[in-house]
PDB file of C-alpha atoms in Angstrom:
ATOM      1  CA  UNK G   1      -2.924  62.986  72.944  1.00 61.00           C
ATOM      2  CA  UNK G   2      -4.033  66.138  71.368  1.00 65.00           C
ATOM      3  CA  UNK G   3      -3.731  68.001  74.672  1.00 67.00           C
ATOM      4  CA  UNK G   4      -0.137  67.055  74.941  1.00 73.00           C
ATOM      5  CA  UNK G   5       0.393  68.268  71.364  1.00 77.00           C
ATOM      6  CA  UNK G   6      -0.795  71.521  72.339  1.00 81.00           C
ATOM      7  CA  UNK G   7      -3.807  71.525  69.808  1.00 84.00           C
ATOM      8  CA  UNK G   8      -6.354  72.789  72.004  1.00 83.00           C
ATOM      9  CA  UNK G   9      -4.507  76.156  72.471  1.00 86.00           C
ATOM     10  CA  UNK G  10      -4.300  76.472  68.593  1.00 87.00           C
ATOM     11  CA  UNK G  11      -7.794  75.701  68.141  1.00 84.00           C
ATOM     12  CA  UNK G  12      -8.958  78.191  70.612  1.00 84.00           C
ATOM     13  CA  UNK G  13      -6.824  80.986  68.657  1.00 88.00           C
ATOM     14  CA  UNK G  14      -8.290  79.649  65.332  1.00 88.00           C
ATOM     15  CA  UNK G  15     -11.989  79.658  66.771  1.00 84.00           C
ATOM     16  CA  UNK G  16     -11.124  83.300  68.008  1.00 85.00           C
ATOM     17  CA  UNK G  17     -10.377  84.287  64.197  1.00 86.00           C
ATOM     18  CA  UNK G  18      -6.428  84.443  64.615  1.00 91.00           C
ATOM     19  CA  UNK G  19      -4.595  83.848  61.386  1.00 93.00           C
ATOM     20  CA  UNK G  20      -1.412  81.828  61.299  1.00 91.00           C
ATOM     21  CA  UNK G  21       1.342  81.543  58.750  1.00 92.00           C
ATOM     22  CA  UNK G  22       2.936  78.210  60.165  1.00 90.00           C
ATOM     23  CA  UNK G  23       6.098  79.873  61.429  1.00 91.00           C
ATOM     24  CA  UNK G  24       4.485  80.672  64.957  1.00 91.00           C
ATOM     25  CA  UNK G  25       6.002  79.099  67.789  1.00 92.00           C
ATOM     26  CA  UNK G  26       3.132  77.032  68.992  1.00 90.00           C
ATOM     27  CA  UNK G  27       2.623  75.464  65.418  1.00 91.00           C
ATOM     28  CA  UNK G  28       6.325  74.645  65.100  1.00 93.00           C
ATOM     29  CA  UNK G  29       6.345  72.919  68.404  1.00 91.00           C
ATOM     30  CA  UNK G  30       3.390  70.989  67.514  1.00 91.00           C
ATOM     31  CA  UNK G  31       4.904  69.864  64.373  1.00 92.00           C
ATOM     32  CA  UNK G  32       8.253  69.093  66.193  1.00 93.00           C
ATOM     33  CA  UNK G  33       6.581  67.120  68.782  1.00 91.00           C
ATOM     34  CA  UNK G  34       4.399  65.275  66.107  1.00 91.00           C
ATOM     35  CA  UNK G  35       7.488  64.274  64.134  1.00 93.00           C
ATOM     36  CA  UNK G  36       9.458  63.065  67.452  1.00 91.00           C
ATOM     37  CA  UNK G  37       6.340  61.076  68.414  1.00 89.00           C
ATOM     38  CA  UNK G  38       5.246  59.831  65.016  1.00 90.00           C
ATOM     39  CA  UNK G  39       4.628  56.250  66.069  1.00 90.00           C
ATOM     40  CA  UNK G  40       2.692  57.011  69.046  1.00 88.00           C
ATOM     41  CA  UNK G  41       0.507  59.685  66.889  1.00 87.00           C
ATOM     42  CA  UNK G  42      -0.101  56.852  64.582  1.00 89.00           C
ATOM     43  CA  UNK G  43      -0.965  54.217  67.245  1.00 87.00           C
ATOM     44  CA  UNK G  44      -3.227  56.631  69.237  1.00 86.00           C
ATOM     45  CA  UNK G  45      -4.863  58.929  66.549  1.00 85.00           C
ATOM     46  CA  UNK G  46      -4.229  56.717  63.451  1.00 87.00           C
ATOM     47  CA  UNK G  47      -2.405  59.585  61.705  1.00 88.00           C
ATOM     48  CA  UNK G  48       0.695  59.028  59.728  1.00 92.00           C
ATOM     49  CA  UNK G  49       3.282  62.159  60.213  1.00 92.00           C
ATOM     50  CA  UNK G  50       5.924  62.295  57.554  1.00 92.00           C
ATOM     51  CA  UNK G  51       9.273  63.722  58.865  1.00 92.00           C
ATOM     52  CA  UNK G  52       9.536  66.005  55.574  1.00 92.00           C
ATOM     53  CA  UNK G  53       6.073  67.528  55.852  1.00 92.00           C
ATOM     54  CA  UNK G  54       5.504  71.270  56.823  1.00 94.00           C
ATOM     55  CA  UNK G  55       3.955  72.490  60.126  1.00 93.00           C
ATOM     56  CA  UNK G  56       0.801  73.747  58.427  1.00 93.00           C
ATOM     57  CA  UNK G  57       0.343  70.229  56.868  1.00 94.00           C
ATOM     58  CA  UNK G  58       0.515  68.676  60.035  1.00 93.00           C
ATOM     59  CA  UNK G  59      -1.878  71.009  61.555  1.00 92.00           C
ATOM     60  CA  UNK G  60      -4.192  70.265  58.589  1.00 91.00           C
ATOM     61  CA  UNK G  61      -4.169  66.615  59.320  1.00 92.00           C
ATOM     62  CA  UNK G  62      -5.226  67.065  62.941  1.00 89.00           C
ATOM     63  CA  UNK G  63      -7.810  69.610  61.949  1.00 88.00           C
ATOM     64  CA  UNK G  64      -9.227  67.209  59.162  1.00 86.00           C
ATOM     65  CA  UNK G  65      -9.507  64.186  61.685  1.00 84.00           C
ATOM     66  CA  UNK G  66     -11.811  66.648  63.799  1.00 80.00           C
ATOM     67  CA  UNK G  67     -13.850  67.491  60.586  1.00 80.00           C
ATOM     68  CA  UNK G  68     -12.272  71.215  60.176  1.00 84.00           C
ATOM     69  CA  UNK G  69     -10.345  72.687  57.530  1.00 86.00           C
ATOM     70  CA  UNK G  70      -8.653  76.015  56.816  1.00 89.00           C
ATOM     71  CA  UNK G  71      -8.683  78.683  54.177  1.00 89.00           C
ATOM     72  CA  UNK G  72      -6.170  81.069  53.051  1.00 91.00           C
ATOM     73  CA  UNK G  73      -5.263  84.535  51.733  1.00 92.00           C
ATOM     74  CA  UNK G  74      -2.161  85.885  50.332  1.00 92.00           C
ATOM     75  CA  UNK G  75      -1.673  89.665  50.996  1.00 91.00           C
ATOM     76  CA  UNK G  76       1.224  91.564  49.514  1.00 90.00           C
ATOM     77  CA  UNK G  77       3.772  92.296  52.322  1.00 88.00           C
ATOM     78  CA  UNK G  78       6.997  94.047  51.534  1.00 88.00           C
ATOM     79  CA  UNK G  79       6.925  93.175  47.709  1.00 88.00           C
ATOM     80  CA  UNK G  80       6.024  89.461  48.696  1.00 90.00           C
ATOM     81  CA  UNK G  81       3.109  87.366  48.819  1.00 93.00           C
ATOM     82  CA  UNK G  82       2.574  85.834  52.251  1.00 92.00           C
ATOM     83  CA  UNK G  83       0.040  83.108  52.909  1.00 93.00           C
ATOM     84  CA  UNK G  84      -2.172  83.315  56.166  1.00 94.00           C
ATOM     85  CA  UNK G  85      -4.362  80.551  57.158  1.00 93.00           C
ATOM     86  CA  UNK G  86      -7.374  80.978  59.447  1.00 91.00           C
ATOM     87  CA  UNK G  87     -10.384  78.437  60.096  1.00 87.00           C
ATOM     88  CA  UNK G  88     -12.983  77.906  57.732  1.00 86.00           C
ATOM     89  CA  UNK G  89     -15.684  80.434  58.464  1.00 80.00           C
ATOM     90  CA  UNK G  90     -18.389  77.549  58.045  1.00 80.00           C
ATOM     91  CA  UNK G  91     -16.375  75.631  60.694  1.00 78.00           C
ATOM     92  CA  UNK G  92     -16.327  78.517  63.178  1.00 77.00           C
ATOM     93  CA  UNK G  93     -19.773  79.235  62.860  1.00 79.00           C
ATOM     94  CA  UNK G  94     -20.631  75.504  63.372  1.00 76.00           C
ATOM     95  CA  UNK G  95     -18.259  75.219  66.407  1.00 76.00           C
ATOM     96  CA  UNK G  96     -19.834  78.348  68.008  1.00 75.00           C
ATOM     97  CA  UNK G  97     -23.337  77.052  67.712  1.00 77.00           C
ATOM     98  CA  UNK G  98     -22.230  73.710  69.142  1.00 73.00           C
ATOM     99  CA  UNK G  99     -20.649  75.385  72.001  1.00 70.00           C
ATOM    100  CA  UNK G 100     -23.849  77.843  72.461  1.00 76.00           C
ATOM    101  CA  UNK G 101     -25.926  74.546  72.586  1.00 76.00           C
ATOM    102  CA  UNK G 102     -23.825  72.856  75.044  1.00 74.00           C
ATOM    103  CA  UNK G 103     -23.765  76.333  77.234  1.00 76.00           C
ATOM    104  CA  UNK G 104     -27.850  76.372  76.990  1.00 82.00           C
ATOM    105  CA  UNK G 105     -27.931  72.571  78.108  1.00 82.00           C
ATOM    106  CA  UNK G 106     -25.760  73.171  81.216  1.00 81.00           C
ATOM    107  CA  UNK G 107     -27.856  76.252  82.034  1.00 82.00           C
ATOM    108  CA  UNK G 108     -30.969  74.347  81.571  1.00 83.00           C
ATOM    109  CA  UNK G 109     -29.635  71.433  83.679  1.00 83.00           C
ATOM    110  CA  UNK G 110     -28.597  73.852  86.631  1.00 83.00           C
ATOM    111  CA  UNK G 111     -32.072  75.513  86.227  1.00 84.00           C
ATOM    112  CA  UNK G 112     -33.791  72.316  86.889  1.00 82.00           C
ATOM    113  CA  UNK G 113     -31.692  71.371  89.528  1.00 80.00           C
ATOM    114  CA  UNK G 114     -32.300  74.621  91.380  1.00 82.00           C
ATOM    115  CA  UNK G 115     -36.070  74.377  90.636  1.00 81.00           C
ATOM    116  CA  UNK G 116     -35.965  70.740  92.076  1.00 76.00           C
ATOM    117  CA  UNK G 117     -34.064  71.891  95.272  1.00 76.00           C
ATOM    118  CA  UNK G 118     -36.725  74.590  95.724  1.00 80.00           C
ATOM    119  CA  UNK G 119     -39.482  72.135  95.242  1.00 74.00           C
ATOM    120  CA  UNK G 120     -38.027  69.682  97.573  1.00 70.00           C
ATOM    121  CA  UNK G 121     -37.524  72.445 100.177  1.00 73.00           C
ATOM    122  CA  UNK G 122     -41.079  73.379  99.935  1.00 74.00           C
ATOM    123  CA  UNK G 123     -42.257  69.777 100.352  1.00 67.00           C
ATOM    124  CA  UNK G 124     -39.867  69.305 103.408  1.00 66.00           C
ATOM    125  CA  UNK G 125     -41.139  72.646 104.988  1.00 71.00           C
ATOM    126  CA  UNK G 126     -44.707  71.621 104.501  1.00 68.00           C
ATOM    127  CA  UNK G 127     -44.344  68.136 105.698  1.00 62.00           C
ATOM    128  CA  UNK G 128     -42.641  69.398 108.926  1.00 65.00           C
ATOM    129  CA  UNK G 129     -45.102  72.140 109.529  1.00 68.00           C
ATOM    130  CA  UNK G 130     -48.327  70.091 109.040  1.00 63.00           C
ATOM    131  CA  UNK G 131     -47.421  66.802 110.381  1.00 59.00           C
ATOM    132  CA  UNK G 132     -44.363  67.183 112.411  1.00 60.00           C
ATOM    133  CA  UNK G 133     -42.471  64.327 110.685  1.00 55.00           C
ATOM    134  CA  UNK G 134     -38.989  64.282 109.023  1.00 55.00           C
ATOM    135  CA  UNK G 135     -39.384  65.660 105.303  1.00 51.00           C
ATOM    136  CA  UNK G 136     -38.547  63.306 102.471  1.00 51.00           C
ATOM    137  CA  UNK G 137     -35.067  63.305 100.772  1.00 50.00           C
ATOM    138  CA  UNK G 138     -33.760  61.872  97.645  1.00 47.00           C
ATOM    139  CA  UNK G 139     -32.184  58.304  98.451  1.00 45.00           C
ATOM    140  CA  UNK G 140     -28.587  58.033  97.832  1.00 41.00           C
ATOM    141  CA  UNK G 141     -27.359  56.062  94.935  1.00 40.00           C
ATOM    142  CA  UNK G 142     -26.570  52.236  95.275  1.00 43.00           C
ATOM    143  CA  UNK G 143     -23.268  50.842  94.222  1.00 38.00           C
ATOM    144  CA  UNK G 144     -24.896  49.901  90.733  1.00 43.00           C
ATOM    145  CA  UNK G 145     -25.933  53.699  90.238  1.00 41.00           C
ATOM    146  CA  UNK G 146     -29.502  53.011  91.217  1.00 42.00           C
ATOM    147  CA  UNK G 147     -31.530  54.796  93.939  1.00 42.00           C
ATOM    148  CA  UNK G 148     -33.716  52.062  94.611  1.00 45.00           C
ATOM    149  CA  UNK G 149     -33.559  51.034  98.216  1.00 39.00           C
ATOM    150  CA  UNK G 150     -36.350  48.392  98.416  1.00 42.00           C
ATOM    151  CA  UNK G 151     -38.978  50.385  96.787  1.00 43.00           C
ATOM    152  CA  UNK G 152     -41.429  48.912  94.155  1.00 42.00           C
ATOM    153  CA  UNK G 153     -39.244  47.787  91.083  1.00 43.00           C
ATOM    154  CA  UNK G 154     -41.102  48.835  87.954  1.00 42.00           C
ATOM    155  CA  UNK G 155     -40.091  49.601  84.296  1.00 41.00           C
ATOM    156  CA  UNK G 156     -41.840  52.852  84.306  1.00 38.00           C
ATOM    157  CA  UNK G 157     -40.007  54.270  87.527  1.00 39.00           C
ATOM    158  CA  UNK G 158     -36.516  52.916  86.506  1.00 43.00           C
ATOM    159  CA  UNK G 159     -35.504  55.660  84.208  1.00 37.00           C
ATOM    160  CA  UNK G 160     -37.003  58.786  85.857  1.00 52.00           C
ATOM    161  CA  UNK G 161     -36.250  61.004  88.719  1.00 72.00           C
ATOM    162  CA  UNK G 162     -36.939  60.189  92.328  1.00 76.00           C
ATOM    163  CA  UNK G 163     -39.725  62.602  92.499  1.00 77.00           C
ATOM    164  CA  UNK G 164     -41.362  61.418  89.440  1.00 82.00           C
ATOM    165  CA  UNK G 165     -41.330  57.862  90.960  1.00 83.00           C
ATOM    166  CA  UNK G 166     -43.010  59.416  94.121  1.00 84.00           C
ATOM    167  CA  UNK G 167     -45.699  60.750  91.786  1.00 86.00           C
ATOM    168  CA  UNK G 168     -46.069  57.443  90.015  1.00 88.00           C
ATOM    169  CA  UNK G 169     -46.549  55.524  93.514  1.00 89.00           C
ATOM    170  CA  UNK G 170     -49.041  58.447  94.506  1.00 90.00           C
ATOM    171  CA  UNK G 171     -51.047  57.788  91.699  1.00 91.00           C
ATOM    172  CA  UNK G 172     -51.088  54.186  92.277  1.00 91.00           C
ATOM    173  CA  UNK G 173     -51.907  54.891  96.219  1.00 91.00           C
ATOM    174  CA  UNK G 174     -55.034  56.780  94.924  1.00 91.00           C
ATOM    175  CA  UNK G 175     -55.918  54.137  92.526  1.00 91.00           C
ATOM    176  CA  UNK G 176     -55.723  51.388  95.387  1.00 89.00           C
ATOM    177  CA  UNK G 177     -57.727  53.516  98.014  1.00 89.00           C
ATOM    178  CA  UNK G 178     -60.796  52.327  96.137  1.00 87.00           C
ATOM    179  CA  UNK G 179     -60.044  48.884  97.610  1.00 88.00           C
ATOM    180  CA  UNK G 180     -59.577  50.500 101.278  1.00 88.00           C
ATOM    181  CA  UNK G 181     -56.860  51.972 103.610  1.00 88.00           C
ATOM    182  CA  UNK G 182     -55.116  48.620 103.780  1.00 90.00           C
ATOM    183  CA  UNK G 183     -54.396  48.547 100.216  1.00 90.00           C
ATOM    184  CA  UNK G 184     -52.873  51.805 100.376  1.00 90.00           C
ATOM    185  CA  UNK G 185     -50.861  50.619 103.569  1.00 89.00           C
ATOM    186  CA  UNK G 186     -49.703  47.462 101.835  1.00 89.00           C
ATOM    187  CA  UNK G 187     -48.276  49.600  98.888  1.00 89.00           C
ATOM    188  CA  UNK G 188     -46.507  51.902 101.228  1.00 88.00           C
ATOM    189  CA  UNK G 189     -44.780  49.092 103.022  1.00 88.00           C
ATOM    190  CA  UNK G 190     -42.880  48.147  99.942  1.00 88.00           C
ATOM    191  CA  UNK G 191     -41.479  51.728  99.789  1.00 87.00           C
ATOM    192  CA  UNK G 192     -38.575  53.276 101.830  1.00 84.00           C
ATOM    193  CA  UNK G 193     -39.558  55.773 104.506  1.00 79.00           C
ATOM    194  CA  UNK G 194     -38.503  58.722 102.272  1.00 78.00           C
ATOM    195  CA  UNK G 195     -40.614  57.459  99.436  1.00 82.00           C
ATOM    196  CA  UNK G 196     -43.664  57.126 101.827  1.00 84.00           C
ATOM    197  CA  UNK G 197     -43.175  60.631 102.923  1.00 80.00           C
ATOM    198  CA  UNK G 198     -43.287  61.727  99.605  1.00 81.00           C
ATOM    199  CA  UNK G 199     -46.079  59.834  98.332  1.00 86.00           C
ATOM    200  CA  UNK G 200     -48.393  60.728 101.188  1.00 84.00           C
ATOM    201  CA  UNK G 201     -47.413  64.234 100.519  1.00 81.00           C
ATOM    202  CA  UNK G 202     -48.144  64.064  96.554  1.00 84.00           C
ATOM    203  CA  UNK G 203     -51.320  62.168  97.356  1.00 87.00           C
ATOM    204  CA  UNK G 204     -52.577  65.195  99.133  1.00 84.00           C
ATOM    205  CA  UNK G 205     -51.394  67.362  96.236  1.00 83.00           C
ATOM    206  CA  UNK G 206     -53.263  65.301  93.377  1.00 87.00           C
ATOM    207  CA  UNK G 207     -56.494  64.811  95.379  1.00 87.00           C
ATOM    208  CA  UNK G 208     -57.069  66.599  98.645  1.00 85.00           C
ATOM    209  CA  UNK G 209     -60.747  65.158  98.940  1.00 86.00           C
ATOM    210  CA  UNK G 210     -59.500  61.817  98.881  1.00 88.00           C
ATOM    211  CA  UNK G 211     -56.680  62.265 101.136  1.00 86.00           C
ATOM    212  CA  UNK G 212     -58.931  63.717 103.778  1.00 85.00           C
ATOM    213  CA  UNK G 213     -61.151  60.784 103.628  1.00 87.00           C
ATOM    214  CA  UNK G 214     -58.083  58.497 103.974  1.00 86.00           C
ATOM    215  CA  UNK G 215     -56.945  60.535 107.191  1.00 84.00           C
ATOM    216  CA  UNK G 216     -60.491  60.024 108.454  1.00 85.00           C
ATOM    217  CA  UNK G 217     -60.498  56.436 107.934  1.00 86.00           C
ATOM    218  CA  UNK G 218     -56.719  55.893 109.285  1.00 85.00           C
ATOM    219  CA  UNK G 219     -55.860  58.743 111.553  1.00 81.00           C
ATOM    220  CA  UNK G 220     -52.718  56.965 112.510  1.00 80.00           C
ATOM    221  CA  UNK G 221     -51.461  56.961 108.960  1.00 80.00           C
ATOM    222  CA  UNK G 222     -48.555  59.198 109.912  1.00 78.00           C
ATOM    223  CA  UNK G 223     -47.136  55.922 111.770  1.00 78.00           C
ATOM    224  CA  UNK G 224     -47.015  54.272 108.505  1.00 78.00           C
ATOM    225  CA  UNK G 225     -44.129  56.358 107.491  1.00 73.00           C
ATOM    226  CA  UNK G 226     -41.733  55.549 110.096  1.00 64.00           C
TER     227      UNK G 226
END
C-alpha cells in the first residue's frame, strides 16, 4: 500500500536531506491518492485520512506510523515567511545506521558464503586427489525445508549448517572408534553418501593419527562411502 502511495520515493528524498513545502507534485499526488482511497488506507494501514487536511498533515501521519517525524524552518522569501519541512535529524541518523547495519549483515553473509564455497572446494579437491572418490556436496533441501536425507536426527544438528553437522558426526566417529571399526561403520551407515564423505575427511583433519589407525584396521573404508 505504501509503495502505491509513492511514499518510498518521498522517504528517499527526505533521507537524502531534501526539504519540502508540501506543494510538490509527488506530495500532492500522495495526498490526493490517500483521500480518494481513504477507506482502503483505513482498512490496510489503520489510518484515518480526513478530506479537508493538507498534504503535509497527511504525509506526517504516514511518517508517524513509521516512527519518523519532521522539523521545519521559516526563512524569509520575497518578504514572506515560507515553511520548509525536512526529516528530523535524529531520524535521519537512525535510518542511516539501520541501513549501514543491514548492509554490513549482507556483506558478512556474502563473505561467509564465499568462504564456505572455498572451503568446500578445497575439501572436494583433496578428497578427489587423495582417495579418488566423488567429493561431498551439501544435500538439497527437502520439501519441509530441512536437508536431512536419512542422516542421524539430533537436536544438536538440526539448526546448524551441513558442514557443522559433518564436524559433529566426525567427532562422534572419533569417539566410537574406541569401540572398534564396526562402531564407526555403523554410524556411517545412518548417514547419506555425501555426509559419509565429509565425516571421514573431517575425521582425518581432527585426528590424523587415529585416522591412520582406522585406515590400517579397515583398508576398505572407501567402500563404506558408496
